Amino acid sequence: MEENDVTFLQEKLSRLIHEEVEPLKGGGAQGELENLKHELERMRAFLRVADAIEDKDKQMLQLVNQVRDIAYDAEDVLHEQAQIRGNKFFTFLGKIPLLNSLWSKVLVKRNYHLASDIKAINSKLSSIIEQYQKFKNVKSKDQSSSSCYDLRGDALLVEEAELVGIDKTQNQLIQCLVEGETRFKAVSVVGTTGLGKTTLVKKVYDDFVTKEHFNSFAWIHVSERFKIEEILKDIIHQIFTTISEPAPQGLDMMSRAHLKAIIKEFLGRRKYLIVLDDIWSIDFWNAIRNSMPKDNCSRVVVTTRNPEVASAISIGSEGHVFHLDPLSETESLTLFCKKTFQGNPCPPHLEKIVNQILIKCGGLPLAIVAISGVFATKDTSKIEEWEKLVRNLGSEIEGNGILQSMAKILLMGYGDLPHHLKSCFLYLSIFPADYPVECMRLARLWIAEGLVMEMEGHTLEDVAEKYINVLLNRSLIQVAERTSDGRVHSCRIHEFVREIIVSKSKEQNFTTIASEYATVWPERVRRLSIHNTMKKVKQDKNLYQLRSFFMFGVQDSITKASIPLLFGNNSRLLRVLDLTGTQLDVIPEEFFMLSFLKYLSLRDTKVKFLPSSIEKLQDLETLDLKRTGIAELPEEISKLKNLRHILVYRFEKESYMPYHNLEGFKAPKGIGQLLSLQKLCFVDTNDQGGGILQELGKLEQLRRLGITKLKKEDGKVLCSSIEKLTSLRSLNIHSAEEDEIIEMEHMNSPPQFLQRLYLHGKLEKLPDWIAGLHSLVKILLRWSQLIDDLVEPLGKLPNLMELQLRRAYNGTSLNFVKGSFPRLKILLLDELEELKEIKLEKESVTCLEEFTISRCLMLERVPEGIEHLRGLKLLQLFNMPEDLTKTINRTDNGEDYNKVAHIPQVYATNWKNSYWERSVLSRGNVPSRINNDEAGKSILSD
């Protein structure tokens, strides 16, 4: 919380004193407010000390909770005062000469009441200060929570690249799956949390031998609180995806028996591999096993921590059990050095200390990765600091069970965080288990909550990104998805860690989670996160200090009766309202009474209209209306001077399209007055002329800009505006029609720090200024229909990592000359209708890792010189001529087979078939980041 809320209150106090109280005399409020500011400053110092020891001393924890409550009480008082002074009716009365004197007397009287309320608060704070003196000399220590929950396995914490010593087990598991018995078999992988069960099985699941042996696949994460109907539907969707067919209609209405029958009938005709990840009890297996046909050589792989579950499953299906063992001393050291010393050997003067650390970790990859995240930030020259940390680690862990040890280690990374980052980390307890969190969304939420500290020379969004990197480096959160240039697009938190911070968040009354399993609420709810159902929501006085409200996976409609209870006077101090994906058709008027709201998300709702009442939300910073029906914003939006992010667009997914039928919004006049805007996507310029485009040039803080339906005649005005946006990092432009020319050559001084450029529309020529953008990491050209050489101007960009050409080039040949594209990692060529050959000279595109060619029907051979790309990990040929796919097929004695034999993964489909013509040529597991829907996600999520 705590210090952040006090800081937030201090800022509000200063504003109230100078703007509201100082102009009025009498009542004594000003003096009491000044005293409160002084007391709160002392409280901040107290909270910094208490932060590290509150779990150790229950009395200190009680004092911290009291400070938190008093801060909220003070904010309530100030809010009431501000609301009275901001009331339009009373302001109107004050302007009438005959009533002016009466109004002044009313305000003075209010000052007396305010002074009385604040005096009572100051008295409470003084009492806490007196108690605090008793603890003043207590030495603050780093600590870890003793809460520990044995949850899902380890794959999300231990990345594939970080695992060591599993090759032998991996090969044995593959052999068990593809060789031997011709009957059905269930194989169990069992081991303690942190040993790498899920990661091992994922490597086997993605292995080329496995993919060639089976023809239907499904990967199901089970978890403790499974819903069998949802699991069955997930299996159906996945197995039908393997044959590129849609799942049967009406699954949601089917009974459990009907769902099982569909699975059994489908799998009965195929050789399948299904992974059931993280089974907690034999009950789940008993509920699902009858849907698996047993009359062929198919396989089911189960991961579990419970040996009894593994044994029962294997005995019942005549299968095998693989027990995973801890890492050896050598393997443990290798993993620790990789994470802590960036793969370098351990410094000799730290060998003894590192050996002590690894003994404590007990050979668990999860524990090693977690603790190395703490030590990686320590100065290797300060031996005493390392020794002190090891001593503290030993005293915390010694004598406890292995799961308790892991919890201590993981939370030690938390205990070592700066105070402001602890709140940011606890904030992740809001999200459901196994929920990928978009980093930009998380950053905007942190900012709205006041959790991000200002840093000179950086935007708040930049600082939030630094926070995310700190949490990643300490292995407290994990990367869920990266963009092509290495940025973290989304993150997740391991369930084991999540349960610990949920417990800690509950202890500190940081977040209240309402679900079918969480029924106990605190006396005062600060942040409310509703998971899956509204039935457990208590619409009572507990919500009167509510600051943030979230809903996840709730299918219940928000009724008219519940709106006043949830968003009425009880929630008047709400800062964050996130109703993403809820059943909402119309925005309730009560939302516009939330005058302190900073973050409003109605993403993925059915809302179609944004009323002019939005002007009441003067503190609003983020307005997220993605994938709603809203196509126009009211003029009143231009009065919200604090807006930093406007996201209004929707699109349809279509095979081989990043997005289809992208729709933006009609921007109102005056949008150029929103000088704090960082992100604006997507502005529909159709029928608005150059006026709106000219206004965009005023938004000098803009970092991401999206334009739709641009007409040729407006290109010059747009270029003029873009030149003024010196902070721009991402530019995404769509023409009004596919054949509409977008004139983008009218820029002499483009934003020099532009990193991502997307141009959708016909280009008469490639704009000259693109070649001078040395910060560019990604370019997408679509519908460009260019004839001139693209390699020469684009190949010299020093930092370009991803290039996508989609109907962008009408030439017959692409020649990648020596030295071109020195850092390119991803190359996608789609629907280049005239392209007949691709030449890759030696020492060109030397860093290329993923190469995708799709729908280039005139291409006769695989790229000449592809054998030179020794770092290429993935080659994808989608819907290509049949003759071409045969040239790389070993079974057809393909003449080009040897050219691509070194590539770990090669996928190919020909134009006549929708199935994989070829699977994998050699071992490896490098997932593509630019297949169909993924391409659209990476573009639109910038």
mmCIF file with all atom_site columns, N, CA and C in Angstrom, residues 259-296:
data_model
loop_
_atom_site.group_PDB
_atom_site.id
_atom_site.type_symbol
_atom_site.label_atom_id
_atom_site.label_alt_id
_atom_site.label_comp_id
_atom_site.label_asym_id
_atom_site.label_entity_id
_atom_site.label_seq_id
_atom_site.pdbx_PDB_ins_code
_atom_site.Cartn_x
_atom_site.Cartn_y
_atom_site.Cartn_z
_atom_site.occupancy
_atom_site.B_iso_or_equiv
_atom_site.pdbx_formal_charge
_atom_site.auth_seq_id
_atom_site.auth_comp_id
_atom_site.auth_asym_id
_atom_site.auth_atom_id
_atom_site.pdbx_PDB_model_num
ATOM 1   N N  . LEU A 1 259 ? -20.383 -34.280 -24.506 1.00 0.00 ? 259 LEU A N  1
ATOM 2   C CA . LEU A 1 259 ? -19.029 -33.803 -24.777 1.00 0.00 ? 259 LEU A CA 1
ATOM 3   C C  . LEU A 1 259 ? -18.047 -34.977 -24.826 1.00 0.00 ? 259 LEU A C  1
ATOM 4   N N  . LYS A 1 260 ? -18.188 -35.899 -23.867 1.00 0.00 ? 260 LYS A N  1
ATOM 5   C CA . LYS A 1 260 ? -17.309 -37.069 -23.852 1.00 0.00 ? 260 LYS A CA 1
ATOM 6   C C  . LYS A 1 260 ? -17.496 -37.916 -25.106 1.00 0.00 ? 260 LYS A C  1
ATOM 7   N N  . ALA A 1 261 ? -18.742 -38.030 -25.541 1.00 0.00 ? 261 ALA A N  1
ATOM 8   C CA . ALA A 1 261 ? -19.027 -38.842 -26.734 1.00 0.00 ? 261 ALA A CA 1
ATOM 9   C C  . ALA A 1 261 ? -18.360 -38.257 -27.969 1.00 0.00 ? 261 ALA A C  1
ATOM 10  N N  . ILE A 1 262 ? -18.361 -36.925 -28.083 1.00 0.00 ? 262 ILE A N  1
ATOM 11  C CA . ILE A 1 262 ? -17.707 -36.268 -29.221 1.00 0.00 ? 262 ILE A CA 1
ATOM 12  C C  . ILE A 1 262 ? -16.214 -36.567 -29.223 1.00 0.00 ? 262 ILE A C  1
ATOM 13  N N  . ILE A 1 263 ? -15.595 -36.453 -28.039 1.00 0.00 ? 263 ILE A N  1
ATOM 14  C CA . ILE A 1 263 ? -14.158 -36.714 -27.936 1.00 0.00 ? 263 ILE A CA 1
ATOM 15  C C  . ILE A 1 263 ? -13.843 -38.163 -28.287 1.00 0.00 ? 263 ILE A C  1
ATOM 16  N N  . LYS A 1 264 ? -14.627 -39.070 -27.754 1.00 0.00 ? 264 LYS A N  1
ATOM 17  C CA . LYS A 1 264 ? -14.357 -40.494 -27.958 1.00 0.00 ? 264 LYS A CA 1
ATOM 18  C C  . LYS A 1 264 ? -14.522 -40.870 -29.422 1.00 0.00 ? 264 LYS A C  1
ATOM 19  N N  . GLU A 1 265 ? -15.544 -40.343 -30.054 1.00 0.00 ? 265 GLU A N  1
ATOM 20  C CA . GLU A 1 265 ? -15.776 -40.659 -31.459 1.00 0.00 ? 265 GLU A CA 1
ATOM 21  C C  . GLU A 1 265 ? -14.662 -40.099 -32.339 1.00 0.00 ? 265 GLU A C  1
ATOM 22  N N  . PHE A 1 266 ? -14.223 -38.861 -32.042 1.00 0.00 ? 266 PHE A N  1
ATOM 23  C CA . PHE A 1 266 ? -13.170 -38.227 -32.838 1.00 0.00 ? 266 PHE A CA 1
ATOM 24  C C  . PHE A 1 266 ? -11.844 -38.963 -32.668 1.00 0.00 ? 266 PHE A C  1
ATOM 25  N N  . LEU A 1 267 ? -11.449 -39.205 -31.417 1.00 0.00 ? 267 LEU A N  1
ATOM 26  C CA . LEU A 1 267 ? -10.145 -39.802 -31.161 1.00 0.00 ? 267 LEU A CA 1
ATOM 27  C C  . LEU A 1 267 ? -10.104 -41.280 -31.541 1.00 0.00 ? 267 LEU A C  1
ATOM 28  N N  . GLY A 1 268 ? -11.266 -41.907 -31.624 1.00 0.00 ? 268 GLY A N  1
ATOM 29  C CA . GLY A 1 268 ? -11.294 -43.327 -31.978 1.00 0.00 ? 268 GLY A CA 1
ATOM 30  C C  . GLY A 1 268 ? -10.765 -43.602 -33.363 1.00 0.00 ? 268 GLY A C  1
ATOM 31  N N  . ARG A 1 269 ? -10.704 -42.562 -34.191 1.00 0.00 ? 269 ARG A N  1
ATOM 32  C CA . ARG A 1 269 ? -10.235 -42.714 -35.569 1.00 0.00 ? 269 ARG A CA 1
ATOM 33  C C  . ARG A 1 269 ? -8.817  -42.188 -35.764 1.00 0.00 ? 269 ARG A C  1
ATOM 34  N N  . ARG A 1 270 ? -8.166  -41.832 -34.641 1.00 0.00 ? 270 ARG A N  1
ATOM 35  C CA . ARG A 1 270 ? -6.844  -41.200 -34.786 1.00 0.00 ? 270 ARG A CA 1
ATOM 36  C C  . ARG A 1 270 ? -5.872  -41.701 -33.725 1.00 0.00 ? 270 ARG A C  1
ATOM 37  N N  . LYS A 1 271 ? -4.593  -41.482 -34.013 1.00 0.00 ? 271 LYS A N  1
ATOM 38  C CA . LYS A 1 271 ? -3.540  -41.779 -33.044 1.00 0.00 ? 271 LYS A CA 1
ATOM 39  C C  . LYS A 1 271 ? -3.196  -40.464 -32.336 1.00 0.00 ? 271 LYS A C  1
ATOM 40  N N  . TYR A 1 272 ? -3.569  -40.369 -31.100 1.00 0.00 ? 272 TYR A N  1
ATOM 41  C CA . TYR A 1 272 ? -3.530  -39.072 -30.427 1.00 0.00 ? 272 TYR A CA 1
ATOM 42  C C  . TYR A 1 272 ? -2.531  -39.037 -29.275 1.00 0.00 ? 272 TYR A C  1
ATOM 43  N N  . LEU A 1 273 ? -2.135  -37.811 -28.937 1.00 0.00 ? 273 LEU A N  1
ATOM 44  C CA . LEU A 1 273 ? -1.322  -37.545 -27.749 1.00 0.00 ? 273 LEU A CA 1
ATOM 45  C C  . LEU A 1 273 ? -1.996  -36.410 -26.993 1.00 0.00 ? 273 LEU A C  1
ATOM 46  N N  . ILE A 1 274 ? -2.393  -36.672 -25.770 1.00 0.00 ? 274 ILE A N  1
ATOM 47  C CA . ILE A 1 274 ? -3.030  -35.648 -24.926 1.00 0.00 ? 274 ILE A CA 1
ATOM 48  C C  . ILE A 1 274 ? -2.224  -35.505 -23.641 1.00 0.00 ? 274 ILE A C  1
ATOM 49  N N  . VAL A 1 275 ? -1.886  -34.281 -23.305 1.00 0.00 ? 275 VAL A N  1
ATOM 50  C CA . VAL A 1 275 ? -1.167  -33.976 -22.068 1.00 0.00 ? 275 VAL A CA 1
ATOM 51  C C  . VAL A 1 275 ? -2.146  -33.369 -21.071 1.00 0.00 ? 275 VAL A C  1
ATOM 52  N N  . LEU A 1 276 ? -2.179  -33.931 -19.880 1.00 0.00 ? 276 LEU A N  1
ATOM 53  C CA . LEU A 1 276 ? -2.993  -33.418 -18.772 1.00 0.00 ? 276 LEU A CA 1
ATOM 54  C C  . LEU A 1 276 ? -2.023  -32.891 -17.722 1.00 0.00 ? 276 LEU A C  1
ATOM 55  N N  . ASP A 1 277 ? -1.845  -31.596 -17.741 1.00 0.00 ? 277 ASP A N  1
ATOM 56  C CA . ASP A 1 277 ? -0.805  -30.954 -16.930 1.00 0.00 ? 277 ASP A CA 1
ATOM 57  C C  . ASP A 1 277 ? -1.346  -30.548 -15.566 1.00 0.00 ? 277 ASP A C  1
ATOM 58  N N  . ASP A 1 278 ? -0.675  -31.025 -14.520 1.00 0.00 ? 278 ASP A N  1
ATOM 59  C CA . ASP A 1 278 ? -0.949  -30.619 -13.145 1.00 0.00 ? 278 ASP A CA 1
ATOM 60  C C  . ASP A 1 278 ? -2.255  -31.211 -12.606 1.00 0.00 ? 278 ASP A C  1
ATOM 61  N N  . ILE A 1 279 ? -2.326  -32.518 -12.575 1.00 0.00 ? 279 ILE A N  1
ATOM 62  C CA . ILE A 1 279 ? -3.465  -33.203 -11.960 1.00 0.00 ? 279 ILE A CA 1
ATOM 63  C C  . ILE A 1 279 ? -3.236  -33.276 -10.452 1.00 0.00 ? 279 ILE A C  1
ATOM 64  N N  . TRP A 1 280 ? -4.242  -32.871 -9.714  1.00 0.00 ? 280 TRP A N  1
ATOM 65  C CA . TRP A 1 280 ? -4.120  -32.828 -8.258  1.00 0.00 ? 280 TRP A CA 1
ATOM 66  C C  . TRP A 1 280 ? -4.664  -34.087 -7.585  1.00 0.00 ? 280 TRP A C  1
ATOM 67  N N  . SER A 1 281 ? -5.683  -34.694 -8.171  1.00 0.00 ? 281 SER A N  1
ATOM 68  C CA . SER A 1 281 ? -6.296  -35.841 -7.495  1.00 0.00 ? 281 SER A CA 1
ATOM 69  C C  . SER A 1 281 ? -6.735  -36.867 -8.525  1.00 0.00 ? 281 SER A C  1
ATOM 70  N N  . ILE A 1 282 ? -6.942  -38.077 -8.050  1.00 0.00 ? 282 ILE A N  1
ATOM 71  C CA . ILE A 1 282 ? -7.383  -39.146 -8.939  1.00 0.00 ? 282 ILE A CA 1
ATOM 72  C C  . ILE A 1 282 ? -8.811  -38.912 -9.401  1.00 0.00 ? 282 ILE A C  1
ATOM 73  N N  . ASP A 1 283 ? -9.529  -38.039 -8.705  1.00 0.00 ? 283 ASP A N  1
ATOM 74  C CA . ASP A 1 283 ? -10.914 -37.742 -9.082  1.00 0.00 ? 283 ASP A CA 1
ATOM 75  C C  . ASP A 1 283 ? -10.998 -37.215 -10.509 1.00 0.00 ? 283 ASP A C  1
ATOM 76  N N  . PHE A 1 284 ? -10.050 -36.372 -10.884 1.00 0.00 ? 284 PHE A N  1
ATOM 77  C CA . PHE A 1 284 ? -10.084 -35.822 -12.241 1.00 0.00 ? 284 PHE A CA 1
ATOM 78  C C  . PHE A 1 284 ? -9.908  -36.940 -13.271 1.00 0.00 ? 284 PHE A C  1
ATOM 79  N N  . TRP A 1 285 ? -8.935  -37.810 -13.034 1.00 0.00 ? 285 TRP A N  1
ATOM 80  C CA . TRP A 1 285 ? -8.685  -38.889 -13.988 1.00 0.00 ? 285 TRP A CA 1
ATOM 81  C C  . TRP A 1 285 ? -9.908  -39.793 -14.104 1.00 0.00 ? 285 TRP A C  1
ATOM 82  N N  . ASN A 1 286 ? -10.534 -40.089 -12.989 1.00 0.00 ? 286 ASN A N  1
ATOM 83  C CA . ASN A 1 286 ? -11.730 -40.926 -13.009 1.00 0.00 ? 286 ASN A CA 1
ATOM 84  C C  . ASN A 1 286 ? -12.869 -40.264 -13.791 1.00 0.00 ? 286 ASN A C  1
ATOM 85  N N  . ALA A 1 287 ? -12.892 -38.923 -13.763 1.00 0.00 ? 287 ALA A N  1
ATOM 86  C CA . ALA A 1 287 ? -13.970 -38.201 -14.442 1.00 0.00 ? 287 ALA A CA 1
ATOM 87  C C  . ALA A 1 287 ? -13.762 -38.105 -15.937 1.00 0.00 ? 287 ALA A C  1
ATOM 88  N N  . ILE A 1 288 ? -12.521 -38.281 -16.407 1.00 0.00 ? 288 ILE A N  1
ATOM 89  C CA . ILE A 1 288 ? -12.242 -38.018 -17.816 1.00 0.00 ? 288 ILE A CA 1
ATOM 90  C C  . ILE A 1 288 ? -11.759 -39.230 -18.599 1.00 0.00 ? 288 ILE A C  1
ATOM 91  N N  . ARG A 1 289 ? -11.305 -40.278 -17.908 1.00 0.00 ? 289 ARG A N  1
ATOM 92  C CA . ARG A 1 289 ? -10.619 -41.363 -18.620 1.00 0.00 ? 289 ARG A CA 1
ATOM 93  C C  . ARG A 1 289 ? -11.529 -42.110 -19.593 1.00 0.00 ? 289 ARG A C  1
ATOM 94  N N  . ASN A 1 290 ? -12.834 -42.166 -19.293 1.00 0.00 ? 290 ASN A N  1
ATOM 95  C CA . ASN A 1 290 ? -13.728 -42.913 -20.180 1.00 0.00 ? 290 ASN A CA 1
ATOM 96  C C  . ASN A 1 290 ? -13.944 -42.231 -21.530 1.00 0.00 ? 290 ASN A C  1
ATOM 97  N N  . SER A 1 291 ? -13.525 -40.971 -21.649 1.00 0.00 ? 291 SER A N  1
ATOM 98  C CA . SER A 1 291 ? -13.652 -40.288 -22.938 1.00 0.00 ? 291 SER A CA 1
ATOM 99  C C  . SER A 1 291 ? -12.465 -40.577 -23.855 1.00 0.00 ? 291 SER A C  1
ATOM 100 N N  . MET A 1 292 ? -11.464 -41.302 -23.343 1.00 0.00 ? 292 MET A N  1
ATOM 101 C CA . MET A 1 292 ? -10.265 -41.616 -24.124 1.00 0.00 ? 292 MET A CA 1
ATOM 102 C C  . MET A 1 292 ? -10.365 -43.037 -24.692 1.00 0.00 ? 292 MET A C  1
ATOM 103 N N  . PRO A 1 293 ? -10.430 -43.192 -26.009 1.00 0.00 ? 293 PRO A N  1
ATOM 104 C CA . PRO A 1 293 ? -10.477 -44.538 -26.594 1.00 0.00 ? 293 PRO A CA 1
ATOM 105 C C  . PRO A 1 293 ? -9.229  -45.333 -26.227 1.00 0.00 ? 293 PRO A C  1
ATOM 106 N N  . LYS A 1 294 ? -9.409  -46.642 -25.969 1.00 0.00 ? 294 LYS A N  1
ATOM 107 C CA . LYS A 1 294 ? -8.290  -47.475 -25.506 1.00 0.00 ? 294 LYS A CA 1
ATOM 108 C C  . LYS A 1 294 ? -7.877  -48.533 -26.522 1.00 0.00 ? 294 LYS A C  1
ATOM 109 N N  . ASP A 1 295 ? -8.423  -48.478 -27.723 1.00 0.00 ? 295 ASP A N  1
ATOM 110 C CA . ASP A 1 295 ? -8.200  -49.556 -28.676 1.00 0.00 ? 295 ASP A CA 1
ATOM 111 C C  . ASP A 1 295 ? -7.152  -49.224 -29.730 1.00 0.00 ? 295 ASP A C  1
ATOM 112 N N  . ASN A 1 296 ? -6.260  -48.280 -29.454 1.00 0.00 ? 296 ASN A N  1
ATOM 113 C CA . ASN A 1 296 ? -5.169  -48.004 -30.385 1.00 0.00 ? 296 ASN A CA 1
ATOM 114 C C  . ASN A 1 296 ? -3.920  -47.631 -29.594 1.00 0.00 ? 296 ASN A C  1
#
